mmCIF file of C-alpha atoms in Angstrom:
data_model
loop_
_atom_site.group_PDB
_atom_site.id
_atom_site.type_symbol
_atom_site.label_atom_id
_atom_site.label_comp_id
_atom_site.label_asym_id
_atom_site.label_seq_id
_atom_site.Cartn_x
_atom_site.Cartn_y
_atom_site.Cartn_z
ATOM 1 C CA MET A 1 0.000 0.000 0.000
ATOM 2 C CA ASN A 2 1.385 3.398 -1.026
ATOM 3 C CA ASP A 3 0.649 6.102 1.546
ATOM 4 C CA GLN A 4 2.985 8.658 -0.018
ATOM 5 C CA GLN A 5 1.337 12.043 -0.267
ATOM 6 C CA PRO A 6 1.729 14.162 -3.426
ATOM 7 C CA GLU A 7 4.150 17.038 -3.180
ATOM 8 C CA PRO A 8 2.663 20.432 -2.345
ATOM 9 C CA PHE A 9 2.104 22.818 -5.234
ATOM 10 C CA GLU A 10 4.103 26.025 -5.525
ATOM 11 C CA PRO A 11 2.133 29.244 -6.086
ATOM 12 C CA LEU A 12 2.089 30.608 -9.626
ATOM 13 C CA ARG A 13 3.758 33.947 -10.209
ATOM 14 C CA GLU A 14 1.370 36.864 -10.555
ATOM 15 C CA ASP A 15 3.833 39.629 -11.439
ATOM 16 C CA TRP A 16 2.470 40.028 -14.961
ATOM 17 C CA GLN A 17 -0.201 42.053 -16.749
ATOM 18 C CA THR A 18 -1.149 40.321 -20.010
ATOM 19 C CA ALA A 19 -1.798 36.668 -20.821
ATOM 20 C CA LEU A 20 -2.735 34.946 -24.062
ATOM 21 C CA ALA A 21 -4.611 31.636 -23.770
ATOM 22 C CA VAL A 22 -4.333 29.464 -26.899
ATOM 23 C CA VAL A 23 -6.341 26.231 -26.798
ATOM 24 C CA ALA A 24 -7.804 23.780 -29.283
ATOM 25 C CA HIS A 25 -11.536 24.097 -28.620
ATOM 26 C CA PRO A 26 -14.270 26.164 -27.036
ATOM 27 C CA ASP A 27 -14.733 24.745 -23.490
ATOM 28 C CA ASP A 28 -11.049 23.777 -23.067
ATOM 29 C CA MET A 29 -10.334 26.759 -20.807
ATOM 30 C CA GLU A 30 -13.506 26.161 -18.833
ATOM 31 C CA TYR A 31 -12.472 22.722 -17.581
ATOM 32 C CA GLY A 32 -10.394 24.127 -14.745
ATOM 33 C CA ALA A 33 -8.504 27.191 -15.939
ATOM 34 C CA ALA A 34 -11.374 29.679 -16.223
ATOM 35 C CA SER A 35 -11.590 30.067 -12.452
ATOM 36 C CA ALA A 36 -7.959 31.183 -12.492
ATOM 37 C CA VAL A 37 -8.699 33.607 -15.316
ATOM 38 C CA ALA A 38 -11.528 35.119 -13.262
ATOM 39 C CA ARG A 39 -9.079 35.694 -10.416
ATOM 40 C CA TRP A 40 -6.597 37.398 -12.704
ATOM 41 C CA THR A 41 -9.036 39.646 -14.527
ATOM 42 C CA GLY A 42 -10.354 40.618 -11.097
ATOM 43 C CA GLN A 43 -6.840 41.835 -10.315
ATOM 44 C CA GLY A 44 -6.928 44.049 -13.394
ATOM 45 C CA LYS A 45 -4.860 41.763 -15.606
ATOM 46 C CA ARG A 46 -5.779 41.332 -19.281
ATOM 47 C CA VAL A 47 -6.407 37.861 -20.688
ATOM 48 C CA VAL A 48 -7.152 37.146 -24.356
ATOM 49 C CA TYR A 49 -8.576 33.831 -25.601
ATOM 50 C CA VAL A 50 -7.627 32.228 -28.917
ATOM 51 C CA MET A 51 -9.421 29.068 -30.078
ATOM 52 C CA VAL A 52 -7.565 27.110 -32.754
ATOM 53 C CA THR A 53 -10.851 25.528 -33.888
ATOM 54 C CA SER A 54 -14.472 26.456 -33.361
ATOM 55 C CA GLY A 55 -15.328 23.067 -31.885
ATOM 56 C CA GLU A 56 -17.622 22.392 -34.819
ATOM 57 C CA ALA A 57 -17.173 18.605 -34.611
ATOM 58 C CA GLY A 58 -18.048 18.504 -30.932
ATOM 59 C CA ILE A 59 -21.811 17.888 -30.940
ATOM 60 C CA ASP A 60 -22.929 14.643 -32.557
ATOM 61 C CA SER A 61 -26.481 15.821 -33.235
ATOM 62 C CA MET A 62 -25.387 18.969 -35.106
ATOM 63 C CA SER A 63 -23.546 19.263 -38.403
ATOM 64 C CA PRO A 64 -20.292 21.264 -38.307
ATOM 65 C CA GLU A 65 -21.914 24.078 -40.303
ATOM 66 C CA GLU A 66 -24.751 24.318 -37.784
ATOM 67 C CA CYS A 67 -22.530 23.763 -34.766
ATOM 68 C CA ARG A 68 -19.795 26.306 -35.492
ATOM 69 C CA PRO A 69 -21.734 29.521 -34.780
ATOM 70 C CA VAL A 70 -23.370 27.981 -31.722
ATOM 71 C CA ARG A 71 -20.092 27.014 -30.157
ATOM 72 C CA GLU A 72 -18.440 30.313 -31.018
ATOM 73 C CA ALA A 73 -21.302 32.226 -29.414
ATOM 74 C CA GLU A 74 -21.175 30.042 -26.308
ATOM 75 C CA GLN A 75 -17.436 30.616 -25.977
ATOM 76 C CA VAL A 76 -17.756 34.388 -26.263
ATOM 77 C CA ALA A 77 -20.497 34.401 -23.621
ATOM 78 C CA SER A 78 -18.505 32.052 -21.400
ATOM 79 C CA ALA A 79 -15.360 34.179 -21.614
ATOM 80 C CA ALA A 80 -17.263 37.330 -20.675
ATOM 81 C CA LEU A 81 -18.300 35.706 -17.386
ATOM 82 C CA VAL A 82 -14.642 35.567 -16.306
ATOM 83 C CA GLY A 83 -13.693 39.016 -17.577
ATOM 84 C CA VAL A 84 -12.334 38.129 -21.023
ATOM 85 C CA ASP A 85 -13.624 40.463 -23.725
ATOM 86 C CA VAL A 86 -11.469 39.315 -26.678
ATOM 87 C CA VAL A 87 -12.023 35.828 -28.121
ATOM 88 C CA GLU A 88 -10.496 34.900 -31.471
ATOM 89 C CA PHE A 89 -10.989 31.815 -33.632
ATOM 90 C CA LEU A 90 -8.238 30.678 -35.978
ATOM 91 C CA GLY A 91 -10.565 28.520 -38.076
ATOM 92 C CA HIS A 92 -8.618 25.265 -38.177
ATOM 93 C CA ALA A 93 -10.689 22.110 -38.626
ATOM 94 C CA ASP A 94 -11.900 20.535 -35.411
ATOM 95 C CA GLY A 95 -10.806 16.989 -34.617
ATOM 96 C CA VAL A 96 -8.040 16.729 -37.207
ATOM 97 C CA LEU A 97 -5.415 19.208 -35.990
ATOM 98 C CA GLU A 98 -1.848 18.381 -36.857
ATOM 99 C CA TYR A 99 1.328 19.728 -35.340
ATOM 100 C CA GLY A 100 3.189 21.579 -38.070
ATOM 101 C CA LEU A 101 4.389 24.813 -39.592
ATOM 102 C CA THR A 102 0.951 26.152 -40.518
ATOM 103 C CA LEU A 103 -0.334 25.908 -36.970
ATOM 104 C CA ARG A 104 2.909 27.224 -35.494
ATOM 105 C CA ARG A 105 2.813 30.224 -37.837
ATOM 106 C CA ASP A 106 -0.781 31.092 -36.999
ATOM 107 C CA ILE A 107 -0.104 30.928 -33.269
ATOM 108 C CA ALA A 108 3.152 32.858 -33.571
ATOM 109 C CA ARG A 109 1.204 35.564 -35.389
ATOM 110 C CA THR A 110 -1.266 35.895 -32.494
ATOM 111 C CA ILE A 111 1.583 36.067 -29.985
ATOM 112 C CA ARG A 112 3.267 38.847 -31.945
ATOM 113 C CA ARG A 113 -0.014 40.748 -32.215
ATOM 114 C CA HIS A 114 -0.969 40.521 -28.535
ATOM 115 C CA ARG A 115 2.574 40.568 -27.038
ATOM 116 C CA PRO A 116 1.714 38.757 -23.780
ATOM 117 C CA ASP A 117 3.809 38.237 -20.657
ATOM 118 C CA ILE A 118 2.354 34.756 -20.097
ATOM 119 C CA VAL A 119 0.994 32.205 -22.599
ATOM 120 C CA ILE A 120 -1.523 29.619 -21.401
ATOM 121 C CA THR A 121 -2.550 26.375 -23.056
ATOM 122 C CA THR A 122 -3.890 23.022 -21.864
ATOM 123 C CA ASN A 123 -2.269 19.675 -21.203
ATOM 124 C CA PHE A 124 -0.221 18.523 -24.201
ATOM 125 C CA ARG A 125 1.182 15.366 -22.606
ATOM 126 C CA GLU A 126 0.159 11.981 -23.993
ATOM 127 C CA THR A 127 -2.144 11.176 -21.074
ATOM 128 C CA TYR A 128 -3.835 12.648 -18.043
ATOM 129 C CA GLY A 129 -1.512 11.109 -15.497
ATOM 130 C CA GLY A 130 -1.364 7.738 -17.222
ATOM 131 C CA VAL A 131 -5.052 7.104 -16.574
ATOM 132 C CA MET A 132 -6.773 8.522 -19.625
ATOM 133 C CA PRO A 133 -5.275 9.227 -23.084
ATOM 134 C CA ASN A 134 -5.188 12.871 -24.080
ATOM 135 C CA GLN A 135 -7.103 14.066 -27.128
ATOM 136 C CA ALA A 136 -5.088 14.539 -30.330
ATOM 137 C CA ASP A 137 -6.127 18.169 -30.856
ATOM 138 C CA HIS A 138 -4.927 19.087 -27.359
ATOM 139 C CA ILE A 139 -1.533 17.503 -27.977
ATOM 140 C CA ALA A 140 -1.066 19.148 -31.382
ATOM 141 C CA THR A 141 -2.132 22.550 -30.104
ATOM 142 C CA GLY A 142 -0.045 22.525 -26.936
ATOM 143 C CA ARG A 143 3.112 21.429 -28.695
ATOM 144 C CA SER A 144 2.552 24.015 -31.399
ATOM 145 C CA VAL A 145 2.049 26.712 -28.775
ATOM 146 C CA LEU A 146 5.344 25.819 -27.104
ATOM 147 C CA ASP A 147 7.251 26.154 -30.361
ATOM 148 C CA ALA A 148 5.267 29.181 -31.509
ATOM 149 C CA VAL A 149 6.345 31.123 -28.412
ATOM 150 C CA ARG A 150 9.938 30.677 -29.547
ATOM 151 C CA ASP A 151 9.023 31.285 -33.181
ATOM 152 C CA ALA A 152 7.399 34.588 -32.234
ATOM 153 C CA ALA A 153 10.678 35.794 -30.766
ATOM 154 C CA ASN A 154 12.835 34.906 -33.775
ATOM 155 C CA ARG A 155 12.625 37.293 -36.717
ATOM 156 C CA TRP A 156 14.182 34.733 -39.048
ATOM 157 C CA VAL A 157 11.460 32.145 -38.427
ATOM 158 C CA PHE A 158 8.337 32.869 -40.506
ATOM 159 C CA PRO A 159 9.755 36.051 -42.130
ATOM 160 C CA ASP A 160 6.419 36.485 -43.905
ATOM 161 C CA LEU A 161 5.043 37.646 -40.552
ATOM 162 C CA LEU A 162 7.410 40.600 -40.783
ATOM 163 C CA ASP A 163 5.958 41.388 -44.200
ATOM 164 C CA GLU A 164 2.541 41.452 -42.510
ATOM 165 C CA GLY A 165 3.846 43.988 -39.991
ATOM 166 C CA HIS A 166 4.182 41.628 -37.002
ATOM 167 C CA GLN A 167 7.439 42.384 -35.259
ATOM 168 C CA PRO A 168 9.135 39.712 -33.109
ATOM 169 C CA TRP A 169 8.023 39.366 -29.503
ATOM 170 C CA GLY A 170 10.342 37.718 -26.998
ATOM 171 C CA GLY A 171 8.612 38.953 -23.871
ATOM 172 C CA VAL A 172 6.828 35.735 -22.900
ATOM 173 C CA LYS A 173 8.147 34.831 -19.453
ATOM 174 C CA GLU A 174 6.476 31.450 -19.033
ATOM 175 C CA LEU A 175 4.168 28.975 -20.747
ATOM 176 C CA TRP A 176 1.510 27.435 -18.493
ATOM 177 C CA ALA A 177 -0.282 24.182 -19.350
ATOM 178 C CA ALA A 178 -3.527 23.773 -17.412
ATOM 179 C CA GLY A 179 -4.497 20.323 -16.213
ATOM 180 C CA SER A 180 -1.116 18.753 -16.948
ATOM 181 C CA PRO A 181 -0.119 15.575 -15.087
ATOM 182 C CA ASP A 182 3.279 17.255 -14.707
ATOM 183 C CA ALA A 183 1.809 20.250 -12.855
ATOM 184 C CA ARG A 184 3.927 21.537 -9.987
ATOM 185 C CA HIS A 185 2.258 24.934 -9.552
ATOM 186 C CA ALA A 186 -1.242 26.181 -8.780
ATOM 187 C CA VAL A 187 -3.229 29.311 -8.050
ATOM 188 C CA ASP A 188 -5.851 29.839 -5.362
ATOM 189 C CA THR A 189 -9.310 29.964 -6.988
ATOM 190 C CA THR A 190 -11.393 29.794 -3.821
ATOM 191 C CA ASP A 191 -12.953 33.206 -4.424
ATOM 192 C CA SER A 192 -13.319 32.803 -8.204
ATOM 193 C CA PHE A 193 -14.440 29.158 -8.382
ATOM 194 C CA GLU A 194 -18.126 29.947 -8.927
ATOM 195 C CA ALA A 195 -17.293 32.236 -11.850
ATOM 196 C CA GLY A 196 -15.422 29.341 -13.429
ATOM 197 C CA VAL A 197 -18.412 27.049 -12.951
ATOM 198 C CA ALA A 198 -20.702 29.627 -14.540
ATOM 199 C CA SER A 199 -18.355 29.936 -17.511
ATOM 200 C CA LEU A 200 -18.508 26.175 -18.129
ATOM 201 C CA LYS A 201 -22.295 26.139 -17.744
ATOM 202 C CA ALA A 202 -22.470 28.774 -20.500
ATOM 203 C CA HIS A 203 -21.572 26.000 -22.978
ATOM 204 C CA ARG A 204 -25.174 24.809 -22.820
ATOM 205 C CA ALA A 205 -25.490 23.125 -26.205
ATOM 206 C CA TYR A 206 -22.141 21.414 -25.849
ATOM 207 C CA LEU A 207 -22.844 20.088 -22.344
ATOM 208 C CA ALA A 208 -26.291 18.884 -23.382
ATOM 209 C CA GLY A 209 -24.742 16.875 -26.188
ATOM 210 C CA LEU A 210 -21.868 15.653 -24.047
ATOM 211 C CA GLY A 211 -23.759 14.090 -21.164
ATOM 212 C CA GLY A 212 -22.082 12.028 -18.443
ATOM 213 C CA ASP A 213 -20.001 13.261 -15.516
ATOM 214 C CA MET A 214 -18.233 15.977 -17.503
ATOM 215 C CA ALA A 215 -21.575 17.652 -18.212
ATOM 216 C CA ASN A 216 -22.182 18.215 -14.502
ATOM 217 C CA ALA A 217 -20.156 21.394 -14.349
ATOM 218 C CA ALA A 218 -20.143 22.100 -10.606
ATOM 219 C CA ASP A 219 -19.423 18.558 -9.417
ATOM 220 C CA PHE A 220 -16.798 17.854 -12.070
ATOM 221 C CA LEU A 221 -14.872 21.052 -11.455
ATOM 222 C CA GLU A 222 -15.144 20.844 -7.683
ATOM 223 C CA GLY A 223 -13.414 17.481 -7.515
ATOM 224 C CA PHE A 224 -10.348 18.704 -9.354
ATOM 225 C CA ALA A 225 -10.339 22.101 -7.634
ATOM 226 C CA ARG A 226 -10.435 20.513 -4.182
ATOM 227 C CA SER A 227 -7.642 18.103 -5.059
ATOM 228 C CA SER A 228 -5.428 20.909 -6.326
ATOM 229 C CA GLY A 229 -6.421 23.125 -3.409
ATOM 230 C CA SER A 230 -5.310 20.517 -0.883
ATOM 231 C CA ARG A 231 -1.830 20.587 -2.413
ATOM 232 C CA LEU A 232 -1.703 24.391 -2.294
ATOM 233 C CA GLY A 233 -3.148 24.681 1.195
ATOM 234 C CA VAL A 234 -6.393 26.364 0.133
ATOM 235 C CA ARG A 235 -9.977 25.262 -0.519
ATOM 236 C CA TYR A 236 -9.914 25.400 -4.334
ATOM 237 C CA ALA A 237 -7.084 25.805 -6.840
ATOM 238 C CA SER A 238 -6.238 25.422 -10.520
ATOM 239 C CA SER A 239 -3.038 23.564 -11.354
ATOM 240 C CA PHE A 240 -0.547 24.256 -14.146
ATOM 241 C CA GLU A 241 2.662 22.873 -15.561
ATOM 242 C CA VAL A 242 5.106 25.764 -15.847
ATOM 243 C CA LEU A 243 7.706 25.981 -18.599
ATOM 244 C CA ARG A 244 10.049 28.895 -18.038
ATOM 245 C CA LEU A 245 11.019 30.686 -21.229
ATOM 246 C CA SER A 246 12.995 33.685 -19.988
ATOM 247 C CA PHE A 247 14.942 34.814 -16.974
ATOM 248 C CA GLY A 248 12.680 37.821 -16.363
#
């Protein structure tokens, strides 16, 4: 019997002003990270959301053409509930994302445009702690985000972005992957947890089509938030894997 307790989480840094969240689908931020976003926007920080797809393959009962505007509208409404007023959609096809130069270029472009201090994505590891395989779009997006942060800082990578007027940006201090099995950091979301729940509930059509435990927003989020909170010494928390990209 293994009674070893997990290591405590370290607090995330909060000495920043602007974050860019780049994830594969509408609802990805809402499964744990939105409560953290609500905390940060409440501190006066600016967070921008970028969805690589519009989640148009995410509801079995709706065709992609019918689903796309529904999911985009739900994401915009969801983001507003946690203080995010800019949501962009890159228009890549849902369910069939591939790591590669096209995706890296598009993400590098958004980083150069928004010039964030912190970039956020979701778990890009192969599994969720060896228990459940990760989804292919999440892996492709997260790995592309990691490389795109470096691409955005290098003027000789994707020189066509210079022709578009997007100057290099090397000011990203850290990349944070929400929900990673390699998380060692977390942020206290005790006071912003309910805003995160409300933001997930705003994905009404998606949750109705999803069903199961993940559709029960409050219960699903609470379990993970309590687990992370116990490792941070608070009631609720959101956990992140931190990849340091500068010495600032």
